[in-house]
Coordinates of C-alpha atoms and ligand atoms in Angstrom, one line a residue:
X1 CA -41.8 12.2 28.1
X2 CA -43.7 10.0 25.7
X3 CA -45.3 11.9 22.7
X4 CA -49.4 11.5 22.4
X5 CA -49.5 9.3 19.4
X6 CA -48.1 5.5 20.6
X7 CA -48.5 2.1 18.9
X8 CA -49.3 -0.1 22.1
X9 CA -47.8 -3.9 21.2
X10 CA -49.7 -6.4 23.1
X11 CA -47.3 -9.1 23.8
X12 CA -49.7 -11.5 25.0
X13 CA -52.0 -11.5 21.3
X14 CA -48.5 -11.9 20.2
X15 CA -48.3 -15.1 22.6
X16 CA -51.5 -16.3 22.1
X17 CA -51.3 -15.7 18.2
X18 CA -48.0 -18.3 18.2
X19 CA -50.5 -20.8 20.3
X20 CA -53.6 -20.8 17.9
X21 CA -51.3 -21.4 14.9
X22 CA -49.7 -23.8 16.6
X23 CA -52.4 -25.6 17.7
X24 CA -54.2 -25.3 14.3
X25 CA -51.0 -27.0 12.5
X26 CA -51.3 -29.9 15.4
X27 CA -55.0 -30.6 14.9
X28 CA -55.0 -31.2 10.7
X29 CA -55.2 -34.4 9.7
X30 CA -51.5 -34.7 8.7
X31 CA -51.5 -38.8 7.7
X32 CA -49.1 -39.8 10.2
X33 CA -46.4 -36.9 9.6
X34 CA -45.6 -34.6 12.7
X35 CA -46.6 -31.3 12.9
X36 CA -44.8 -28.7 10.6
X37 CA -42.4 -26.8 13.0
X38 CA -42.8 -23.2 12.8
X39 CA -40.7 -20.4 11.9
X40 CA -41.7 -17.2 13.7
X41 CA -41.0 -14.2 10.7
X42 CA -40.1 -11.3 12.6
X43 CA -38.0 -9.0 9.6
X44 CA -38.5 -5.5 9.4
X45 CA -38.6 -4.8 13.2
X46 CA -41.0 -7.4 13.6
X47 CA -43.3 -5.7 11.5
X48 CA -42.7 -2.6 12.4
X49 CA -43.9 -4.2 16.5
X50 CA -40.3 -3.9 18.0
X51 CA -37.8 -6.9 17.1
X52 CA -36.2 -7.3 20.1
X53 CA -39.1 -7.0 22.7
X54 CA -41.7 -10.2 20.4
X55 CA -38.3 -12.2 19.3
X56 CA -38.0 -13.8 23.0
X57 CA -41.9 -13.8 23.1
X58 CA -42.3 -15.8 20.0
X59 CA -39.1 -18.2 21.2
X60 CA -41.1 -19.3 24.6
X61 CA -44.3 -19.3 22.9
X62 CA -42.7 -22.1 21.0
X63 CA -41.5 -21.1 17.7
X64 CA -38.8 -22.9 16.2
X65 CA -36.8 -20.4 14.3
X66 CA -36.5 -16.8 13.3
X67 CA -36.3 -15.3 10.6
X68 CA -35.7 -11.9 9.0
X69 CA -34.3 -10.1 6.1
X70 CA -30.9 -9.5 6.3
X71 CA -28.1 -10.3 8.5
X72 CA -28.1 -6.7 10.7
X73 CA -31.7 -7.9 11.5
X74 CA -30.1 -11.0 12.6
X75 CA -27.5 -9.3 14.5
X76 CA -30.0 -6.9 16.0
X77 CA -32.0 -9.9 17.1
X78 CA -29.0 -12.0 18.7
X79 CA -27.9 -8.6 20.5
X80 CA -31.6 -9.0 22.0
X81 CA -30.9 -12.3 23.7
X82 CA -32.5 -14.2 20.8
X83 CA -31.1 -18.1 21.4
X84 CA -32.8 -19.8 18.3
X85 CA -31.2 -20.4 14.9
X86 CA -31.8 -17.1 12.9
X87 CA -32.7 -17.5 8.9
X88 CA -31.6 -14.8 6.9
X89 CA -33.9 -14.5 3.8
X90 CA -31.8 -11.9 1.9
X91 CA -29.3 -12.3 -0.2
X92 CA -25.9 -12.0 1.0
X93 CA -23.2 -9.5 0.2
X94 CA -19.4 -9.4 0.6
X95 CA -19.7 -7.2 3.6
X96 CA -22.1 -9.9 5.5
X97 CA -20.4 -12.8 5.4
X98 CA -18.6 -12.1 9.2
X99 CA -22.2 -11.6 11.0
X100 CA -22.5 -15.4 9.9
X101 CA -19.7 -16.5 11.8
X102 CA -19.6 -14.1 14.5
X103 CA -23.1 -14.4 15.3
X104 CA -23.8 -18.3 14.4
X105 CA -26.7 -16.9 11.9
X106 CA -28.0 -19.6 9.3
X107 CA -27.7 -18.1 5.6
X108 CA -29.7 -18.3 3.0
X109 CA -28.2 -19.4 -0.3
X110 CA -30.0 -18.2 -3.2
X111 CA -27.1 -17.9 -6.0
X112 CA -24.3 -19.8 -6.8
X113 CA -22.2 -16.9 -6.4
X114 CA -23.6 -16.8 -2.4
X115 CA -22.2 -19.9 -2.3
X116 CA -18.5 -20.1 -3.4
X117 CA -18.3 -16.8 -0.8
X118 CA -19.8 -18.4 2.2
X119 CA -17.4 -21.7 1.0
X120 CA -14.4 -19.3 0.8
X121 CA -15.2 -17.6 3.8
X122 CA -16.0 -20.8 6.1
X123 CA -12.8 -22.4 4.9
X124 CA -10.9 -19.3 6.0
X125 CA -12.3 -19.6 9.1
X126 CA -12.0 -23.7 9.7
X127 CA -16.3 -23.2 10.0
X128 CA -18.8 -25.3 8.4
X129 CA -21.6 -23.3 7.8
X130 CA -25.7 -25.0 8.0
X131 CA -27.5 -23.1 5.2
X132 CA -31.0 -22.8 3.6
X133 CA -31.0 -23.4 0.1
X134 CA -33.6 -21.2 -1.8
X135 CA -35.1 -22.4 -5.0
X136 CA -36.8 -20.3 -7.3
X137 CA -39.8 -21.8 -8.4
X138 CA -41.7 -19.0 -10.4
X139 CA -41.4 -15.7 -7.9
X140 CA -38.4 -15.1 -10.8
X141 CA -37.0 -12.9 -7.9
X142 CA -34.2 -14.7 -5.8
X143 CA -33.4 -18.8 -5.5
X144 CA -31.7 -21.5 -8.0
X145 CA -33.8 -21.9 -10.7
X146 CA -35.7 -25.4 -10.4
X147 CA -35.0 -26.8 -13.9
X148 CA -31.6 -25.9 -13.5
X149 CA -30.9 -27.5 -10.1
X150 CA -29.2 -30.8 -12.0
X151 CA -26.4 -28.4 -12.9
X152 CA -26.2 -25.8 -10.5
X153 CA -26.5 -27.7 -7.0
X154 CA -23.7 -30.0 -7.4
X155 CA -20.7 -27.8 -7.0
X156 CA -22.6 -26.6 -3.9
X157 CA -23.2 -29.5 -3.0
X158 CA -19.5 -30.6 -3.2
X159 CA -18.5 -27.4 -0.8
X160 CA -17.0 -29.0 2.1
X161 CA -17.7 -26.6 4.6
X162 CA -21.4 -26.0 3.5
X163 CA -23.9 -28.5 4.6
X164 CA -27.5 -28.3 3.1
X165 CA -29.9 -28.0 6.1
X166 CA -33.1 -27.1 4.0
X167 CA -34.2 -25.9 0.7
X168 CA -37.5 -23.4 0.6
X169 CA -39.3 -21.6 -2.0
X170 CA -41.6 -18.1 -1.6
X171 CA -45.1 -18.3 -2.8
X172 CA -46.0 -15.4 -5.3
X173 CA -49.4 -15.6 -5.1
X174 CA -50.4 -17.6 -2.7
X175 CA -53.5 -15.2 -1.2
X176 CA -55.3 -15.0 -4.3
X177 CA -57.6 -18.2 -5.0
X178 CA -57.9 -17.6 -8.8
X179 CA -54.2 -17.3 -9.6
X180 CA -52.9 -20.7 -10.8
X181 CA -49.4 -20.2 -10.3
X182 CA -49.6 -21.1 -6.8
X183 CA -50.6 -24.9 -7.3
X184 CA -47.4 -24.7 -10.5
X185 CA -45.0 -23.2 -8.0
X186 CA -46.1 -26.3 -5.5
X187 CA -45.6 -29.1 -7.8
X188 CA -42.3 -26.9 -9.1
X189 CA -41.2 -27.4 -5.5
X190 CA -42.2 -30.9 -4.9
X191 CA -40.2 -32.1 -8.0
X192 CA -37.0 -29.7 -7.5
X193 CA -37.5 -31.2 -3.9
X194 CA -37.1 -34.8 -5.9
X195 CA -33.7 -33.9 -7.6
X196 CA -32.6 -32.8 -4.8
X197 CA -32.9 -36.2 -2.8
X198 CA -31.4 -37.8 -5.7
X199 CA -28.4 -35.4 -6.0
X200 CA -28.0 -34.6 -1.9
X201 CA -29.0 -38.5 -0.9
X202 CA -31.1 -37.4 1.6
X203 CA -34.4 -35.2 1.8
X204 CA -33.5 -32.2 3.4
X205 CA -36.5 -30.2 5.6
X206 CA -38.4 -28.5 2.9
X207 CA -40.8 -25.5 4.0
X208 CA -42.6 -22.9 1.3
X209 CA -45.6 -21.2 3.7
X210 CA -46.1 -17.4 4.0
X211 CA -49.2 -16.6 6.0
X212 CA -51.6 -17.0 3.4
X213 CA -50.5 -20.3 1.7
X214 CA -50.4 -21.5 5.5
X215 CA -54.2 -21.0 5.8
X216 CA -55.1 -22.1 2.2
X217 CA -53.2 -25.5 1.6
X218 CA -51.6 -28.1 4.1
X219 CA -50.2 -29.3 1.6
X220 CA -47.6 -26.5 1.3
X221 CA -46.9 -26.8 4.9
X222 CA -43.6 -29.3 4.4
X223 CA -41.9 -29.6 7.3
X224 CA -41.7 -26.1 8.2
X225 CA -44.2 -22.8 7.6
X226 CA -42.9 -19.1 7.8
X227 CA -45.6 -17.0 9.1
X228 CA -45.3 -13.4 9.4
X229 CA -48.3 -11.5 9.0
X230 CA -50.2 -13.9 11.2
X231 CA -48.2 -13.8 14.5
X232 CA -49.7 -10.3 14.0
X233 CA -52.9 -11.1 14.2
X234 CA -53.3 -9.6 10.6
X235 CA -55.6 -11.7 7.9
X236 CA -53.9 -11.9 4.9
X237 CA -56.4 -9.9 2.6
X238 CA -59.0 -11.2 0.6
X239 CA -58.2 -14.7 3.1
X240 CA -60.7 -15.4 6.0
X241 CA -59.1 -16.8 9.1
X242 CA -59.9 -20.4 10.1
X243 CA -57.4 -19.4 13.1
X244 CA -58.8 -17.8 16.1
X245 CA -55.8 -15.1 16.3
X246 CA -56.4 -11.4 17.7
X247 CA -54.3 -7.6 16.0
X248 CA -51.1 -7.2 18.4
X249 CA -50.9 -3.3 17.2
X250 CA -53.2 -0.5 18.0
X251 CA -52.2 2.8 17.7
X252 CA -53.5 6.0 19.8
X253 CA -53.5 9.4 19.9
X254 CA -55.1 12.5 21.6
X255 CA -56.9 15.4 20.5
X256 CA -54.6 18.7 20.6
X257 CA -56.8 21.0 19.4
X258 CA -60.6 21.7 17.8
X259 CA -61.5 24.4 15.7
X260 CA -64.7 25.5 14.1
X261 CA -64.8 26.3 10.6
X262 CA -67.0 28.6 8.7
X263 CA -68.6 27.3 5.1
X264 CA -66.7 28.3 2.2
X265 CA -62.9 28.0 4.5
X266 CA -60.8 25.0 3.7
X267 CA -58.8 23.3 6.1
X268 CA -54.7 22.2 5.7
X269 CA -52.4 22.4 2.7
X270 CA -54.6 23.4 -0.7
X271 CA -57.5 23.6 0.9
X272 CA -58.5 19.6 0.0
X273 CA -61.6 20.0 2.5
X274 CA -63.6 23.1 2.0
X275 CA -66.3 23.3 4.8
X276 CA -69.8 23.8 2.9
X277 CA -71.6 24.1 6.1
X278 CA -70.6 25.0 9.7
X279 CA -68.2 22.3 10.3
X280 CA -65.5 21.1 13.6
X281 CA -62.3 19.9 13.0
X282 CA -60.1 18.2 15.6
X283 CA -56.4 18.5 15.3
X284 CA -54.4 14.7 16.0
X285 CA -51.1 14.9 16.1
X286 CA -49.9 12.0 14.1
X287 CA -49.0 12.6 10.2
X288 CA -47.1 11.1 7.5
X289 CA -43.9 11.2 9.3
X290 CA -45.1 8.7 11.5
X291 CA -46.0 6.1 8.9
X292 CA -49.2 7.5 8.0
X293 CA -50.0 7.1 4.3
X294 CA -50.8 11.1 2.7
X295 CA -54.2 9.0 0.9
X296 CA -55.7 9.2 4.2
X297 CA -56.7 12.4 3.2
X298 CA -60.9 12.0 2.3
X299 CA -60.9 7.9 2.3
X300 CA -59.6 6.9 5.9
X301 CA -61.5 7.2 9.6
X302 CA -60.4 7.7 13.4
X303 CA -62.4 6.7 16.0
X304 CA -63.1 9.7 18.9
X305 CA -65.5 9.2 21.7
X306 CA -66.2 5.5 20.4
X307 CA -67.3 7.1 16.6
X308 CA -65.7 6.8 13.4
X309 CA -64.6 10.3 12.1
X310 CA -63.5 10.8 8.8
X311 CA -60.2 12.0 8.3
X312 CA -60.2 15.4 5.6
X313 CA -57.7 17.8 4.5
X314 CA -54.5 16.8 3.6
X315 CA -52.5 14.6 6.0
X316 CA -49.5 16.3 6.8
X317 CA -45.9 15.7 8.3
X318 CA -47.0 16.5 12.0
X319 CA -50.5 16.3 11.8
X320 CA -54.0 15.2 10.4
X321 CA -57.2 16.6 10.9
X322 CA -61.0 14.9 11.2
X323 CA -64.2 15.9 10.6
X324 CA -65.9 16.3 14.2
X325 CA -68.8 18.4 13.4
X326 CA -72.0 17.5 16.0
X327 CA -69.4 15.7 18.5
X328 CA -68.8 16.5 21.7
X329 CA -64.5 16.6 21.0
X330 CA -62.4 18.3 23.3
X331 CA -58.3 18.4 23.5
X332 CA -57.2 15.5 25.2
X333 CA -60.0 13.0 23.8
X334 CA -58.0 9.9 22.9
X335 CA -58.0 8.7 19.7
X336 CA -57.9 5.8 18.2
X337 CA -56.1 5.3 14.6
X338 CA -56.1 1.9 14.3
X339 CA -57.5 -0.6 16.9
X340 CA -60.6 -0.4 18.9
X341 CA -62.8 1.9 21.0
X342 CA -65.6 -0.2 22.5
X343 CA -67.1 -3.2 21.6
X344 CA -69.4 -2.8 18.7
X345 CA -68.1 -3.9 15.6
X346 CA -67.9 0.3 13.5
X347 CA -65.7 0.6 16.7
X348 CA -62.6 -0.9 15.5
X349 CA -60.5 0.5 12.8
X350 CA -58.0 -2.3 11.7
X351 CA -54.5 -2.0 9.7
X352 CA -56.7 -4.8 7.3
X353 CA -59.2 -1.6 6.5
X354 CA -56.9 1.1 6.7
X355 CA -54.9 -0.7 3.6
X356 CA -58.4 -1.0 1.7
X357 CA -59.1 2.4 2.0
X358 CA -55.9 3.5 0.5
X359 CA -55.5 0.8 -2.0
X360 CA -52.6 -0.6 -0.2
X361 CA -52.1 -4.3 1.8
X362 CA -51.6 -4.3 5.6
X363 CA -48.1 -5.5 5.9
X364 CA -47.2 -1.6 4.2
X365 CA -49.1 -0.2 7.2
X366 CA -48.0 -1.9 10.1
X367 CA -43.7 -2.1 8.9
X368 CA -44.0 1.6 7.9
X369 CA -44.7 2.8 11.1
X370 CA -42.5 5.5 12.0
X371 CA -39.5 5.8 14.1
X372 CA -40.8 8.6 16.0
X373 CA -43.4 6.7 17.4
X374 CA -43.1 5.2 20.7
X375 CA -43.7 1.3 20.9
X376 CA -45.5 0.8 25.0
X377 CA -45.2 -3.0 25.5
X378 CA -48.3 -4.8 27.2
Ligands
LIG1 C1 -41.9 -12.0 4.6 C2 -41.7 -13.5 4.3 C3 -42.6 -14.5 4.8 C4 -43.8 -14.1 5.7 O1 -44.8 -13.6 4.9 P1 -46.3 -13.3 5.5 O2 -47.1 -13.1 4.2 O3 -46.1 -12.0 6.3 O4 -46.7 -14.4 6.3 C5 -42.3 -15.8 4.5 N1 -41.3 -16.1 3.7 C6 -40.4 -15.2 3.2 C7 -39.3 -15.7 2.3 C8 -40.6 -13.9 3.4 O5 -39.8 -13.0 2.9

């Protein structure tokens, strides 16, 4: 038994999204350097497209390292079959420090408090650890501070059973062209990246990309990028792609029922539609348990026999309703709530739009994506 409403995860856009980015880091004039390696973001259940089914997707399609958010992600992910190194993001706590060992998972250290536990830890266990170091150079959020690094990073440094693999940084801004933090946080980077030559003797790999700064600068590319959003198939809003990549999620429903409604009735909790003319609704039945957001209500479309219908009355926990009147809607109709339905371009409905509508950004519609609903791989 499979409910009606289903997110179908195509595996191959997934594929074929890893190729185009790859191929689009390979072809930029780099000035000798090799191409930045790539490491596939798949936290929050791959964004929200099943962890365990795109992890070995994104491994053959040639990525060269996970990463997600927090070491039972990891764990969840090795459980999977995943072979390549794993990059926590998070910061750790006391309780995670086994899944490291246990599961050969590469930490990230973002405080110097991360890092006398994962020292204590690996010298309990005879283990030398390869770790990430993340420096904070303006996100104020997690990382060493960069004008601080003279002082902080030796002791880590000195841990002898840590060994510095990389240092990164997180963009916080990187999408929007007008904000100038994102060209201070670069040259932030590039000079921590200095001091830490000079303090580690070495240049460790440096990377720094999210999606957006990946398409907007090569010069933040480093010798590593972390996409997410892109091996999606998901723009980063207000970006345009200059990579040919295609939306891995749609997500379907079918009609369960149609009603007529007389002027003057209102339709769902409150009554937020009121009919003022003989009106049909259509009952879908996919609501804000399933990830749906309730500002749907009045600002959001489905698409039903290859038209957009608008969704009205309020979204509720099981259910939404649409506005059908003058279409030929019957139960069983499929629906399409994000994705396409033909080939013109008002018959696709994509997560990009749905976050517009509801004054929200796409990565909130595609990870919130409910439990309930069934992933079909294809
Ligand atoms: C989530 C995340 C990314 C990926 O961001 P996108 O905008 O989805 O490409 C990269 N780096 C870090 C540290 C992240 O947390």
């Amino acid at each position: 038994m499979v409910r009606s409403t289903v997110a179908h995860i195509n595996l191959a856009a997934i594929r074929a999204n890893v190729g185009a980015i790859r191929a689009y880091l390979a072809a930029e004039p780099l000035d000798g350097r090799p191409a930045p390696k790539l490491i596939a973001v798949v936290k929050a259940n791959a964004y929200g497209h099943g962890a365990e089914r795109v992890a070995p997707v994104v491994e053959e399609a040639g990525a060269d390292l996970l990463a997600c958010a927090d070491i039972e992600e990891a764990i969840a992910l090795r459980q999977a079959g995943a072979r390549l190194p794993i990059l926590v993001f998070g910061a750790l706590s006391i309780s995670d420090l086994d899944g490291i060992f246990e599961y050969g998972l590469t930490p990230t250290i973002s405080t110097p408090w991360a890092a006398r536990a994962v020292q204590e830890a690996a010298a309990r266990r005879g283990a030398t650890v390869d770790y990430h170091l993340k420096i904070d150079t303006g996100m104020h959020r997690l990382g060493f501070r960069c004008e601080n690094l003279r002082w902080t990073l030796p002791p880590v440094l000195a841990a002898p059973n840590l060994r510095l693999q990389a240092i990164y940084t997180h963009f916080a801004s990187a999408e929007d062209a007008e904000a100038p933090l994102f060209a201070e946080q670069r040259e932030r980077f590039d000079a921590a990246a200095e001091v830490v030559r000079e303090l580690a003797g070495r240049m460790p790999m440096r990377h720094a990309a999210n999606s957006a700064a990946l398409l907007r600068d090569s010069r933040v590319w480093y010798d590593a990028v972390r996409p997410g959003l892109l091996l999606y198939g998901i723009v980063p809003p207000p970006l345009a792609s200059t990579i040919p990549i295609q939306p891995a999620m749609s997500l379907v429903s079918r009609v369960v029922a149609v009603k007529g409604i007389r002027p003057g009735e209102g339709v769902g909790y409150n009554s937020r539609f009121v009919a003022d003319a003989p009106a049909t609704v259509a009952v879908v039945p996919a609501g804000y348990a399933d990830g749906l957001d309730t500002r749907l209500s009045g600002r959001g479309h489905v698409l039903i026999g290859g038209r957009r219908a608008p969704i009205v009355g309020a979204v509720s926990m099981d259910m939404l309703t649409v506005d059908v009147t003058g279409l030929d809607v019957n139960p069983g109709d499929p629906v399409v709530i994000v994705g396409r339905q033909g080939e013109e371009s008002w018959q696709t409905l994509d997560a990009r739009e749905m976050a517009a509508s509801i004054g929200t950004i796409p990565w909130e519609i595609v990870c919130r994506l409910g439990s309930r609903i069934a992933r079909q791989f294809d």
